[in-house]
Tab-separated table of C-alpha atoms and ligand atoms in Angstrom:
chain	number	residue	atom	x	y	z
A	1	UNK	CA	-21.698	28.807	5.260
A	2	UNK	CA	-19.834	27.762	8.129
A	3	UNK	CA	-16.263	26.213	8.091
A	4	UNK	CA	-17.161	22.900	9.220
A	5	UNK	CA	-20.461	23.117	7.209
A	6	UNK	CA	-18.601	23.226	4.555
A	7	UNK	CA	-16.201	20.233	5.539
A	8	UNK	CA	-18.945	18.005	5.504
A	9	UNK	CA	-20.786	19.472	2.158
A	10	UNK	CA	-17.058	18.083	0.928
A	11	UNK	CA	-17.243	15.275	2.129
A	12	UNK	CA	-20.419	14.303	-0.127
A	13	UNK	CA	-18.770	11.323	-2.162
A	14	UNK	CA	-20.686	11.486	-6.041
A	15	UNK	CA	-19.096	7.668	-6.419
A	16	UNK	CA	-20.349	6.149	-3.437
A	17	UNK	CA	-24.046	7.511	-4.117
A	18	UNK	CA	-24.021	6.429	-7.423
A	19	UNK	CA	-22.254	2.871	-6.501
A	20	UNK	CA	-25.249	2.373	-3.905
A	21	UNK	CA	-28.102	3.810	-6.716
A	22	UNK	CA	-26.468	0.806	-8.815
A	23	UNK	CA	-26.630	-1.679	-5.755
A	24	UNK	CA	-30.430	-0.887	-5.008
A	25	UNK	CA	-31.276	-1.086	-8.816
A	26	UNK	CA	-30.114	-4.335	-9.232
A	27	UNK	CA	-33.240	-5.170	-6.372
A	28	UNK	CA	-36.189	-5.853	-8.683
A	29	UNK	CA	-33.831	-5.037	-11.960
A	30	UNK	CA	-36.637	-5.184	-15.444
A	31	UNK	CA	-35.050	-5.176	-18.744
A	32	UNK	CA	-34.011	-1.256	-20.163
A	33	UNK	CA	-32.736	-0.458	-17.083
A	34	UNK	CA	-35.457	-0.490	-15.033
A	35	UNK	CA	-36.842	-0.894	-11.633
A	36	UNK	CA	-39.943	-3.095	-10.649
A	37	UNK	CA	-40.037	-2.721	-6.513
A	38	UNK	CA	-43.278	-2.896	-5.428
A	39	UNK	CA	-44.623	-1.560	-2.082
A	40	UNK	CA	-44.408	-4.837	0.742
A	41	UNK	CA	-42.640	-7.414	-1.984
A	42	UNK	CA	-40.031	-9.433	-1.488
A	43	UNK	CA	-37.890	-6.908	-3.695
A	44	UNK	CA	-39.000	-3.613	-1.112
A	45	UNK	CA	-37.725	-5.810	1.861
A	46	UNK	CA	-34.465	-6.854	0.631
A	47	UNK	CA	-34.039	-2.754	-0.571
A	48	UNK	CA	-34.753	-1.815	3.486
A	49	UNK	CA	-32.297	-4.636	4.213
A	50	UNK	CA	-29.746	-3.072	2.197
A	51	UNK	CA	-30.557	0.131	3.533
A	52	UNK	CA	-30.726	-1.119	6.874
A	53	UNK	CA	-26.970	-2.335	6.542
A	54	UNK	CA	-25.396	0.429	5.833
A	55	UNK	CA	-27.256	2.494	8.230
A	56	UNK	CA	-25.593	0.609	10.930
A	57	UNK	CA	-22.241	-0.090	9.338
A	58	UNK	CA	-22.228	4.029	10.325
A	59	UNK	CA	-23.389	3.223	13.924
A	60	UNK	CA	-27.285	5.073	12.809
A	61	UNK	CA	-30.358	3.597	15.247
A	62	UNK	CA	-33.043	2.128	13.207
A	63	UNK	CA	-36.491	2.539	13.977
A	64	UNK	CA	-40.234	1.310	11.917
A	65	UNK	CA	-43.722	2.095	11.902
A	66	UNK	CA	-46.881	0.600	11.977
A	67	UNK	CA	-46.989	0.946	8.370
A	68	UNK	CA	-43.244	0.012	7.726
A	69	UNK	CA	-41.918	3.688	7.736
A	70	UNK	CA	-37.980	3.102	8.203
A	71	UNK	CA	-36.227	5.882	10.510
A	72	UNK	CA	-32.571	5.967	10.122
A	73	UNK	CA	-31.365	8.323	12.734
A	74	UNK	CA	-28.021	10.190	13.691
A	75	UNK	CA	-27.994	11.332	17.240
A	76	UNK	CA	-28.228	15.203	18.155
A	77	UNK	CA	-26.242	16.682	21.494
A	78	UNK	CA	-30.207	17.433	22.857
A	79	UNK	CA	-31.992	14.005	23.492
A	80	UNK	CA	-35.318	15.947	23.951
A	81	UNK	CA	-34.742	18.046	20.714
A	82	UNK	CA	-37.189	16.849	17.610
A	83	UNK	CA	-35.239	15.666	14.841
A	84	UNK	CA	-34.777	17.762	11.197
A	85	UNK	CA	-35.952	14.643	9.032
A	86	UNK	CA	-35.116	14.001	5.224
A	87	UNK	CA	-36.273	11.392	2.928
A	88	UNK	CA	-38.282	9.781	0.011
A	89	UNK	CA	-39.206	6.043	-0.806
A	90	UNK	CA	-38.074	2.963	-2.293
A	91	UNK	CA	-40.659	1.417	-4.155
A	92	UNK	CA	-41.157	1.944	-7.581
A	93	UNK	CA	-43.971	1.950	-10.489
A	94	UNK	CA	-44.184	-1.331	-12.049
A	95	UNK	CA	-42.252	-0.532	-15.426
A	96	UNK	CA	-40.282	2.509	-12.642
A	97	UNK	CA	-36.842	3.664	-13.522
A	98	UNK	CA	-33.452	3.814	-11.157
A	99	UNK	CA	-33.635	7.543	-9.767
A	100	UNK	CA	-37.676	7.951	-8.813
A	101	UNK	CA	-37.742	7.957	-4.540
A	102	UNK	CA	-34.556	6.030	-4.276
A	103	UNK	CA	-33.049	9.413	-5.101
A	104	UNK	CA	-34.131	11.025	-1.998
A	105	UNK	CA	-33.347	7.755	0.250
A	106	UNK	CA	-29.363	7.729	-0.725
A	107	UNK	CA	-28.627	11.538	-1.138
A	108	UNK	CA	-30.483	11.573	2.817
A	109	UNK	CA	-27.868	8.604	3.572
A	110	UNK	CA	-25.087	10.370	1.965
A	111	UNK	CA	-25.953	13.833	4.220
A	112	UNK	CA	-25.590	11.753	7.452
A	113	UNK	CA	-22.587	9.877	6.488
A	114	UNK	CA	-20.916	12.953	5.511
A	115	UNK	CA	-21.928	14.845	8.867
A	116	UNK	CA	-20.308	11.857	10.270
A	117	UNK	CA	-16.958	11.835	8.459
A	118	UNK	CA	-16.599	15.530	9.439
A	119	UNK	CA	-17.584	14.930	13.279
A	120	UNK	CA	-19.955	17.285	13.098
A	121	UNK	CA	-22.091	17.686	15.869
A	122	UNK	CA	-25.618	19.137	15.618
A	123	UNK	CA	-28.282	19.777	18.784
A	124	UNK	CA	-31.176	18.062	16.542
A	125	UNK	CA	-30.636	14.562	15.431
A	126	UNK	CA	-30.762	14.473	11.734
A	127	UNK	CA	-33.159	11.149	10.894
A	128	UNK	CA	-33.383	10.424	7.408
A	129	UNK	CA	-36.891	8.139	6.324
A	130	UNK	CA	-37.940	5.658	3.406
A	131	UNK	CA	-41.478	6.100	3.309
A	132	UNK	CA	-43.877	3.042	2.712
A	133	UNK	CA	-45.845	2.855	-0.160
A	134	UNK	CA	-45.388	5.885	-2.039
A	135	UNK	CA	-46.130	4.739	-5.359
A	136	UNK	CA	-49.538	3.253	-4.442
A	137	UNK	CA	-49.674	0.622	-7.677
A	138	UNK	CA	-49.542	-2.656	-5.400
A	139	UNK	CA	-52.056	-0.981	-2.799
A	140	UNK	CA	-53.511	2.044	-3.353
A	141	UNK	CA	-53.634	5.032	-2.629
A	142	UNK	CA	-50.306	6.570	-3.149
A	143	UNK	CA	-48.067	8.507	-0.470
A	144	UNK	CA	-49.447	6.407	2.223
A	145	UNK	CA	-46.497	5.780	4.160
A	146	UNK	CA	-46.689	9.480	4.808
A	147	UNK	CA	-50.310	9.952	4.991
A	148	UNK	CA	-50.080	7.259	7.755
A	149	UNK	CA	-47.675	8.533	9.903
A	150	UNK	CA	-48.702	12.430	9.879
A	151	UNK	CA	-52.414	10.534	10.678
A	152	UNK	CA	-54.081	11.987	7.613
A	153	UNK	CA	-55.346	8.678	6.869
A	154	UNK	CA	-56.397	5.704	9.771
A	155	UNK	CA	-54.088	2.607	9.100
A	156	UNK	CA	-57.463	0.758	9.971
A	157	UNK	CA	-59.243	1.640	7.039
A	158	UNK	CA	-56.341	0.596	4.550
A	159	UNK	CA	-55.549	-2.699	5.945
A	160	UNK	CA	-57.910	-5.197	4.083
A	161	UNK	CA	-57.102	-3.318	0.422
A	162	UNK	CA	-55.823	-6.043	-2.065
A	163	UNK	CA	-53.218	-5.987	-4.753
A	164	UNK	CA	-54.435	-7.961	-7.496
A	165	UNK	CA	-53.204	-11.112	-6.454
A	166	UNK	CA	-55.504	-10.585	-3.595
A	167	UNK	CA	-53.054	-10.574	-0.710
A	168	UNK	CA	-54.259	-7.831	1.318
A	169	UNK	CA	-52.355	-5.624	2.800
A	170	UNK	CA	-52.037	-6.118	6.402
A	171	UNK	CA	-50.708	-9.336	5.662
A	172	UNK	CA	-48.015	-7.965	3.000
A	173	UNK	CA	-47.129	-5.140	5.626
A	174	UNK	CA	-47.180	-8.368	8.488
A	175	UNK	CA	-44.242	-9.961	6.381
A	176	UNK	CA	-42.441	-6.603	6.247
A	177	UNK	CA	-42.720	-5.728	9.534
A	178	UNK	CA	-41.220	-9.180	10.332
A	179	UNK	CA	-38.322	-8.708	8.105
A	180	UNK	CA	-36.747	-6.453	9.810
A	181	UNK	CA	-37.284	-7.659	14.189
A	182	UNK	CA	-34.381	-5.343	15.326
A	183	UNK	CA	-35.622	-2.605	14.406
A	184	UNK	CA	-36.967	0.153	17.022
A	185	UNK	CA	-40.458	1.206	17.523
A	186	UNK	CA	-41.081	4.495	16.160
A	187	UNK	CA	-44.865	6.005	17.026
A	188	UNK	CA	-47.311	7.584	14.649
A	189	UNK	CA	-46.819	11.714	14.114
A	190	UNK	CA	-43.817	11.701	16.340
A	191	UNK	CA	-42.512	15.209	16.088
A	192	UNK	CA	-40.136	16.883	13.381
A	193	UNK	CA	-38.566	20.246	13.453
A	194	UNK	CA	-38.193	20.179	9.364
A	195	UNK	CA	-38.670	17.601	6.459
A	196	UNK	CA	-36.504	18.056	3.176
A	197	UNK	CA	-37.195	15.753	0.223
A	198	UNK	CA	-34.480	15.358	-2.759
A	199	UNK	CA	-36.095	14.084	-5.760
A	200	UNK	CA	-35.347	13.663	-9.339
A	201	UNK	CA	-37.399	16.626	-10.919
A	202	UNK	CA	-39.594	14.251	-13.234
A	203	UNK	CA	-40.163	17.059	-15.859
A	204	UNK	CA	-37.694	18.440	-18.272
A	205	UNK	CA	-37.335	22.537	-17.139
A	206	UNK	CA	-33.907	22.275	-14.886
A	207	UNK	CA	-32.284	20.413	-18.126
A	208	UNK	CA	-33.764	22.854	-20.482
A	209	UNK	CA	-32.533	25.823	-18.635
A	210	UNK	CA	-29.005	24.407	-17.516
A	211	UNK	CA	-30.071	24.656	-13.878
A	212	UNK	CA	-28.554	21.743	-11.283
A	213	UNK	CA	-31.120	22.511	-8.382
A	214	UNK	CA	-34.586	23.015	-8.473
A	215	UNK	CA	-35.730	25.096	-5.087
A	216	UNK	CA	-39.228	23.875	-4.443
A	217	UNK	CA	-41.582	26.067	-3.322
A	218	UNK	CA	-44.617	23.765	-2.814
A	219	UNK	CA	-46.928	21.353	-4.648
A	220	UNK	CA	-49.322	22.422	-7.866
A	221	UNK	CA	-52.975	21.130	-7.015
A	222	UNK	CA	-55.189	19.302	-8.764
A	223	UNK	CA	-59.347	18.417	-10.071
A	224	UNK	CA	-60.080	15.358	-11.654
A	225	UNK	CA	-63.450	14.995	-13.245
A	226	UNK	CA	-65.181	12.648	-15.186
A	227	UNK	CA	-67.805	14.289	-17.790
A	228	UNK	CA	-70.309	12.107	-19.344
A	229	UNK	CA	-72.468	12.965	-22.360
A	230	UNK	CA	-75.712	10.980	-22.681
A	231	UNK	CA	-77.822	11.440	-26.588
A	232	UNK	CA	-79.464	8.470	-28.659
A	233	UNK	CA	-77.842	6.578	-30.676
A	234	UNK	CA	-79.030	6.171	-34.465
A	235	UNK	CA	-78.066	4.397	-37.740
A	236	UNK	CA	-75.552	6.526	-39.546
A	237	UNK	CA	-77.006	6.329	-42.710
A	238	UNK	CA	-80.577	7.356	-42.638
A	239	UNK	CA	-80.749	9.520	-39.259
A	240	UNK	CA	-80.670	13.218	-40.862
A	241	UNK	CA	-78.258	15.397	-38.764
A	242	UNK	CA	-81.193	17.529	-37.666
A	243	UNK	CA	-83.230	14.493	-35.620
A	244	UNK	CA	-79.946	13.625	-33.984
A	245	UNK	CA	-78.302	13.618	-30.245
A	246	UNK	CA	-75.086	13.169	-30.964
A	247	UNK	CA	-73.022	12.549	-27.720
A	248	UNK	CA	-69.556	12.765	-29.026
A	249	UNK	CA	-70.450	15.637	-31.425
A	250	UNK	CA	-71.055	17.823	-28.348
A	251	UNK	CA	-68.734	16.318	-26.248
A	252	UNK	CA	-66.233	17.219	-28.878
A	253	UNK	CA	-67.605	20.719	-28.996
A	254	UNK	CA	-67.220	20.895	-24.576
A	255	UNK	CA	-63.384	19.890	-25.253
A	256	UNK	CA	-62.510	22.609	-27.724
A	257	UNK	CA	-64.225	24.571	-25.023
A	258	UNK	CA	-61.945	23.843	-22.083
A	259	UNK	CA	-58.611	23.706	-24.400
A	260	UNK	CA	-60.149	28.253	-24.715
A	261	UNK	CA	-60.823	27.783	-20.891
A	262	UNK	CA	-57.764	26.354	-19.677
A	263	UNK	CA	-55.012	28.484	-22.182
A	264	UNK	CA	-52.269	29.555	-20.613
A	265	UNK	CA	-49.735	32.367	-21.898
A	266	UNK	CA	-47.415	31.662	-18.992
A	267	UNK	CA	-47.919	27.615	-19.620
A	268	UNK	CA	-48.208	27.270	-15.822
A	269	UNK	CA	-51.236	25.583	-16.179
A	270	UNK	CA	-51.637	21.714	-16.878
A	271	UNK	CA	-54.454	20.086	-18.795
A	272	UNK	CA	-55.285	16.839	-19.706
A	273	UNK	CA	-57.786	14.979	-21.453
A	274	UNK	CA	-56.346	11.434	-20.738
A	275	UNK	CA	-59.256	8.872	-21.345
A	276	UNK	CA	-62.447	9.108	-23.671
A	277	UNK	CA	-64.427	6.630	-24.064
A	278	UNK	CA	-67.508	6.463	-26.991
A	279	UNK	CA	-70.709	3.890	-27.004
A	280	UNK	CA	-71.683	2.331	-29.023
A	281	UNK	CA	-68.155	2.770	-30.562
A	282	UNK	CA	-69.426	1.469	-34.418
A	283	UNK	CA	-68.578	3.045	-37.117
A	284	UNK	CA	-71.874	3.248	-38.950
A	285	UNK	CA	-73.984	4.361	-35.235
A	286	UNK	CA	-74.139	7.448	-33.760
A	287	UNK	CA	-72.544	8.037	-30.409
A	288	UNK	CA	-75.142	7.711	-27.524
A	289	UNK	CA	-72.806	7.641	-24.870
A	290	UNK	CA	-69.117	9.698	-24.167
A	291	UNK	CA	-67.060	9.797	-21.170
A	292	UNK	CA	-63.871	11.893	-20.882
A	293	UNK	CA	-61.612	12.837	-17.836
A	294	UNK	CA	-60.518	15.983	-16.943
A	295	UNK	CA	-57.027	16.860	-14.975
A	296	UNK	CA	-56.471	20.340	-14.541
A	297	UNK	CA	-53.213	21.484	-12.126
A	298	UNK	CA	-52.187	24.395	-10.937
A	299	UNK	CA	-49.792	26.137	-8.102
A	300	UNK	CA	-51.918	29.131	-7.640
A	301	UNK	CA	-55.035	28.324	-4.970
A	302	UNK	CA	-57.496	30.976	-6.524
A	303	UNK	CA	-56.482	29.747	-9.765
A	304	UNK	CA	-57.100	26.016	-9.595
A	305	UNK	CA	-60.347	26.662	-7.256
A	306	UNK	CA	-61.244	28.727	-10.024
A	307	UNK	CA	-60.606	26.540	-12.807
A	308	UNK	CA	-62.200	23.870	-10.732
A	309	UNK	CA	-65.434	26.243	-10.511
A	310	UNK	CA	-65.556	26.598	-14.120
A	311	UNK	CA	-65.233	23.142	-15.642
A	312	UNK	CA	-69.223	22.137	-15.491
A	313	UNK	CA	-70.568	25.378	-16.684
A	314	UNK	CA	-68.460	25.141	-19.581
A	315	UNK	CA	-69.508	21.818	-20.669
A	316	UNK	CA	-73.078	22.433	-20.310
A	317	UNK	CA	-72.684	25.130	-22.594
A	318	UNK	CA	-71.392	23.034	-25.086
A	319	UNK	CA	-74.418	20.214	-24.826
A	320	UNK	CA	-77.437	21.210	-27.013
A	321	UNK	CA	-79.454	18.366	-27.339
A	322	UNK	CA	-77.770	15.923	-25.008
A	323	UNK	CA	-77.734	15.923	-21.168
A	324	UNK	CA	-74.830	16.251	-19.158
A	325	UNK	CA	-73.233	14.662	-15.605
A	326	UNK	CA	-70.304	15.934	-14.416
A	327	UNK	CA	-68.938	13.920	-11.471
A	328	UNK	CA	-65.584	15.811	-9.232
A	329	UNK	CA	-63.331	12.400	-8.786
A	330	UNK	CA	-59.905	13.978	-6.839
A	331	UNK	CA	-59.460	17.343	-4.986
A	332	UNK	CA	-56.120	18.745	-3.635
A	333	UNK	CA	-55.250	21.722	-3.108
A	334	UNK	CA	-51.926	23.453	-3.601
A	335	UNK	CA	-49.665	23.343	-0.986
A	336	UNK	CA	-47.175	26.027	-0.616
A	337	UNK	CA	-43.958	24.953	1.565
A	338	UNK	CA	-42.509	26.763	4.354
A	339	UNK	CA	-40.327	30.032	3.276
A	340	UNK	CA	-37.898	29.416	6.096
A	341	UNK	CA	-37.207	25.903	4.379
A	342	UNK	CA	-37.641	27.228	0.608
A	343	UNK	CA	-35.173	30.163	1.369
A	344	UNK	CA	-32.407	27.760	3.536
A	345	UNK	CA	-32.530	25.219	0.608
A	346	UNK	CA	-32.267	28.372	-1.702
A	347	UNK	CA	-29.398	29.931	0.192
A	348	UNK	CA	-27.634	26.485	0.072
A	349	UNK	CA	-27.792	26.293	-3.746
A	350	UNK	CA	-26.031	29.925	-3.757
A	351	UNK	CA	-23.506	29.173	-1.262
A	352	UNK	CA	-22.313	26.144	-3.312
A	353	UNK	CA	-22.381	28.316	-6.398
A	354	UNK	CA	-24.754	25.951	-8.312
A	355	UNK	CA	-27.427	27.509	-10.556
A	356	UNK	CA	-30.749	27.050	-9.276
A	357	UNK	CA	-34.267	28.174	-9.990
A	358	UNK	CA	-37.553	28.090	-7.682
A	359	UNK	CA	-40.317	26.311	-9.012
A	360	UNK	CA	-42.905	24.302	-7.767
A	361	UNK	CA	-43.535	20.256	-8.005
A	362	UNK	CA	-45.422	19.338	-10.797
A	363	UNK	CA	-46.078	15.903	-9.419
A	364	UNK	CA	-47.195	14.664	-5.596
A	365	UNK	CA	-44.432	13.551	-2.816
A	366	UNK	CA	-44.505	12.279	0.340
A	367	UNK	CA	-43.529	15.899	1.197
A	368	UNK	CA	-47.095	17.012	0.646
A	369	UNK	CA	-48.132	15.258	3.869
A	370	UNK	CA	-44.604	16.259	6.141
A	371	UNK	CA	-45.924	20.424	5.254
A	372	UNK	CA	-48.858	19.817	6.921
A	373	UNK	CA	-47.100	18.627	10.465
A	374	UNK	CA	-43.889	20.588	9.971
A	375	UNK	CA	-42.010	23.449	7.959
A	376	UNK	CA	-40.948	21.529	4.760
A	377	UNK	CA	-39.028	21.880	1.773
A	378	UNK	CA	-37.941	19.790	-1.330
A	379	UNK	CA	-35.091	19.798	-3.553
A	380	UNK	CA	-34.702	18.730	-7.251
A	381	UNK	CA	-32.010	17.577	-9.535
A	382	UNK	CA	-32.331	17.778	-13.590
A	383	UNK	CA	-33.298	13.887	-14.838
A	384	UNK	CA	-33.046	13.158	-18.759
A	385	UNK	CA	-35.358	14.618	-21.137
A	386	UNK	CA	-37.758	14.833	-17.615
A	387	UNK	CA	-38.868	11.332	-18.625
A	388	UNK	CA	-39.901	9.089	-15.240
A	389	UNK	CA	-42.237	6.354	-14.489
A	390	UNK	CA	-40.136	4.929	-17.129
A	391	UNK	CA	-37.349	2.472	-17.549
A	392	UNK	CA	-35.043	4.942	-19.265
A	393	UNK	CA	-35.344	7.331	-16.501
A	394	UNK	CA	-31.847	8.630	-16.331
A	395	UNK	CA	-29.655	11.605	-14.406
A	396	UNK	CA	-26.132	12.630	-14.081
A	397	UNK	CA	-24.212	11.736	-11.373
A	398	UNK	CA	-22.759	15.116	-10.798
A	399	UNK	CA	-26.140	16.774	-10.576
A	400	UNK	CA	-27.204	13.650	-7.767
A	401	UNK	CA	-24.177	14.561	-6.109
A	402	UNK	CA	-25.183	18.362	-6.351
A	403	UNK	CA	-28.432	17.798	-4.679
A	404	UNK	CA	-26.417	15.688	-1.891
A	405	UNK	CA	-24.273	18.370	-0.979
A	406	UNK	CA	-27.695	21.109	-1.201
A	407	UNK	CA	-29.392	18.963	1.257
A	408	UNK	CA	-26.355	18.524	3.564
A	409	UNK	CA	-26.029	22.160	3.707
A	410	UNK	CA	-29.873	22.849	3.860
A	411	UNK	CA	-29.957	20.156	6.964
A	412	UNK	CA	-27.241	21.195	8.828
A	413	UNK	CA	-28.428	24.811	9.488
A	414	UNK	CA	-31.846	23.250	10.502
A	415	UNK	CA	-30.261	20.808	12.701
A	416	UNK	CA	-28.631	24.110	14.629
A	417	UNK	CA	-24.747	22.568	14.807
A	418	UNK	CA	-23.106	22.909	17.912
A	419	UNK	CA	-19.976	25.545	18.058
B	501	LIG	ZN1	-41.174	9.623	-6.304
C-alpha cells in the first residue's frame, strides 16, 4: 500500500463511526435495542437528513434519484472520470437491529472523510450511496433502490404498490423527494467504475473462525417453490389405512426425500422448509390438502440449476395415491462478483494484516444489482452470534472500524490516486 494510502486508512476514526451508528439508531429507536426505519417514513427522511448534514459539514455534493437514491460525492481531479461508488441502505426490517445497511452507509462516510483529512487526491470521485428501499417490508419488493437505478426494474410499474396503510408509494417517495429540495439531480444508470458494499455478515462463520473481514466473492442463488399435495379427506376412525389418500402422509414422505436430495457434506448448501400448511387441520380427519415451501440456495450455478431441476421429480416420487402441483415462486441465480474487486478488497485485508476469509453472501444486497452494471465487490465484518433482522443484532466496534479502513484501502486503489 501506498504511503499516503496508508495515511488515510489511519485516519479511519472507530469512535466517530460508532458515535454516528448511535446517532442514526436513536431514528426509529424500538425497545431491545432496535431499529424500526421503514423505507419513505418519517423516520428514513430524518436518517437522510442526518446523513445529508454531515455530508456537507465535509464540503461532499449531494445528489437524489427518482426513487430517492442519495449520492454523496467527493470530487475526483478528472470531471469526466465515472466515479468508484460505495454504499448500502438505511431502512430497516420492522423489528431490524442497529448494524443491518446502516453499516455500509457510515463505514462509506467514514472512507471519504478520511480521504479528506489526509488530502488525498484521487482522478475518480469516490461517491458513496444510501440506497432506497432495500428492505422491501413497507413496499415490496426488496433492493429496489438498486434495481431502479441500474433499470432492472421500470419505476412505473412500482409506483401505485401500497404499504398496508394503503399509502402508495409514489406518494410516500413524493414526500421524500420533497424533504430533501437542495439536493442535485442524479439520472437513472449513470455510470460507475466500481461498487463496494460493507455489510454486517448476518451469519455467524467470521465469529466462529476469528476472522475480522469477510472477502465476498458473490451472491448464493436461490428457488422458491410451493408444493401442494391434494388426497381426500376421511374420518380418522373408521377409514382403514388401505382406502386412504392421505395428503400429509405423502407429503411427509416427499420431505424426508429432499432432506436425502439436498445433503450436503461440505454444508454449502441451504434448505428450508419454512411454511406447511395441512387441511382440514382436525385431529380426528385425514389430511386432504398440504402445502409446503421450498428454499434451496446455493453459490455454485450448475449446482442450484441442478437442485432446482430436481425438486418436482422428487416429490412426485414420493406421492402414491395423491396428485401433485408444484408451482416455481422466485428464481435468481448466483452472481459471482468481479475478481479485480474480490482480489483488491482481498489484498486490502492482507495489507492491514487483518485475518480474512473469502466466502460468498448468504443473503441478497443491493450489490447484486451494482455487478450487473459494474465490477463489484462486498465486504463483511463478524456481527454477534450472526443473528440480524433482529433487535439484538450486535458487532464490535473494532471489527466496524476494520471494515472502514478495508474499504478505504479497497476504494482508493480503484479511485486511481493522483501522485
Ligand atoms: Zn442489509
Amino acid at each position: 500500500m501506498r504511503e499516503a494510502d496508508r495515511d488515510a486508512v489511519d485516519r479511519v476514526r472507530e469512535q466517530r463511526l460508532w458515535q454516528r451508528l448511535a446517532d442514526m439508531a436513536r431514528i426509529g429507536a424500538i425497545p431491545g435495542n432496535g431499529v424500526n426505519r421503514a423505507a419513505f417514513s418519517a423516520e428514513d427522511i430524518a436518517a437522510r437528513k442526518l446523513l445529508i448534514s454531515w455530508a456537507r459539514a465535509r464540503g461532499f455534493t449531494v445528489a437524489i434519484d427518482v426513487i430517492g437514491n442519495l449520492f454523496i460525492r467527493r470530487a475526483g481531479t478528472d470531471p469526466h472520470a465515472a466515479p468508484v461508488m460505495t454504499g448500502s441502505h438505511m431502512d430497516s426490517q420492522p423489528r431490524g437491529g442497529r448494524f443491518d445497511g446502516i453499516y455500509g452507509v457510515l463505514a462509506g462516510l467514514e472512507a471519504l472523510e478520511a480521504m479528506e483529512e489526509a488530502g488525498i487526491k484521487t482522478r475518480r470521485p469516490v461517491e458513496l450511496v444510501a440506497w432506497s428501499n432495500e428492505e422491501g417490508g413497507r413496499f415490496p419488493p426488496c433492493t429496489m433502490g438498486s434495481a431502479v437505478f441500474t433499470t432492472a426494474m421500470p419505476l412505473a410499474e412500482l409506483l401505485e404498490v401500497k404499504d398496508d396503510a394503503g399509502i402508495a408509494l409514489k406518494d410516500a417517495l413524493a414526500q421524500t423527494l420533497a424533504a430533501m429540495p437542495a439536493a442535485e439531480k442524479r439520472e437513472l444508470n449513470a455510470p460507475a467504475a466500481a461498487y463496494i458494499e460493507a455489510h454486517i455478515e448476518q451469519g455467524p462463520l467470521l465469529e466462529q473462525e476469528g476472522k475480522t473481514i469477510g472477502v465476498v466473492t458473490g451472491i448464493q442463488g436461490l428457488r422458491w417453490f410451493n408444493v401442494e399435495f391434494f388426497g381426500e379427506t376421511a374420518h380418522a376412525g373408521t377409514t382403514p389405512l388401505a382406502a386412504r389418500q392421505d395428503a400429509l402422509r405423502e407429503a411427509i414422505a416427499a420431505i424426508g426425500a429432499l432432506h436425502e436430495l439436498t445433503r450436503d457434506a461440505s454444508d454449502t448448501l441451504r434448505f428450508t422448509i419454512g411454511r406447511l400448511l395441512v387441511r382440514p387441520n382436525s385431529p380426528n380427519s385425514v389430511p386432504s390438502h398440504v402445502m409446503f415451501s421450498v428454499d434451496v440456495r446455493h453459490p455454485d450455478t450448475g449446482t442450484i440449476a441442478r437442485m432446482g431441476e430436481a425438486i418436482e421429480p422428487t416429490v412426485r416420487k414420493a406421492a402414491t395415491r395423491c396428485s401433485v402441483r408444484v408451482t416455481p415462486t422466485l428464481r435468481d441465480d448466483p452472481c459471482a462478483f468481479d475478481p479485480s474487486v474480490v482480489d483488491c478488497v482481498e489484498r486490502a485485508a492482507q495489507a492491514l494484516k487483518l485475518a480474512h476469509r473469502r466466502m460468498p453472501s448468504g443473503a441478497s444486497h443491493d450489490a447484486m444489482y451494482m455487478a450487473r452494471v459494474c465490477p463489484t465487490g462486498m465486504i463483511f465484518v463478524p456481527c454477534e452470534r450472526g443473528i440480524s433482522h433482529n433487535e439484538a443484532e450486535n458487532a464490535r466496534p473494532e471489527d466496524l472500524a476494520a471494515g472502514a479502513r478495508v474499504l478505504t484501502a479497497a476504494l482508493l486503489e480503484l479511485a486511481a490516486p493522483v501522485r
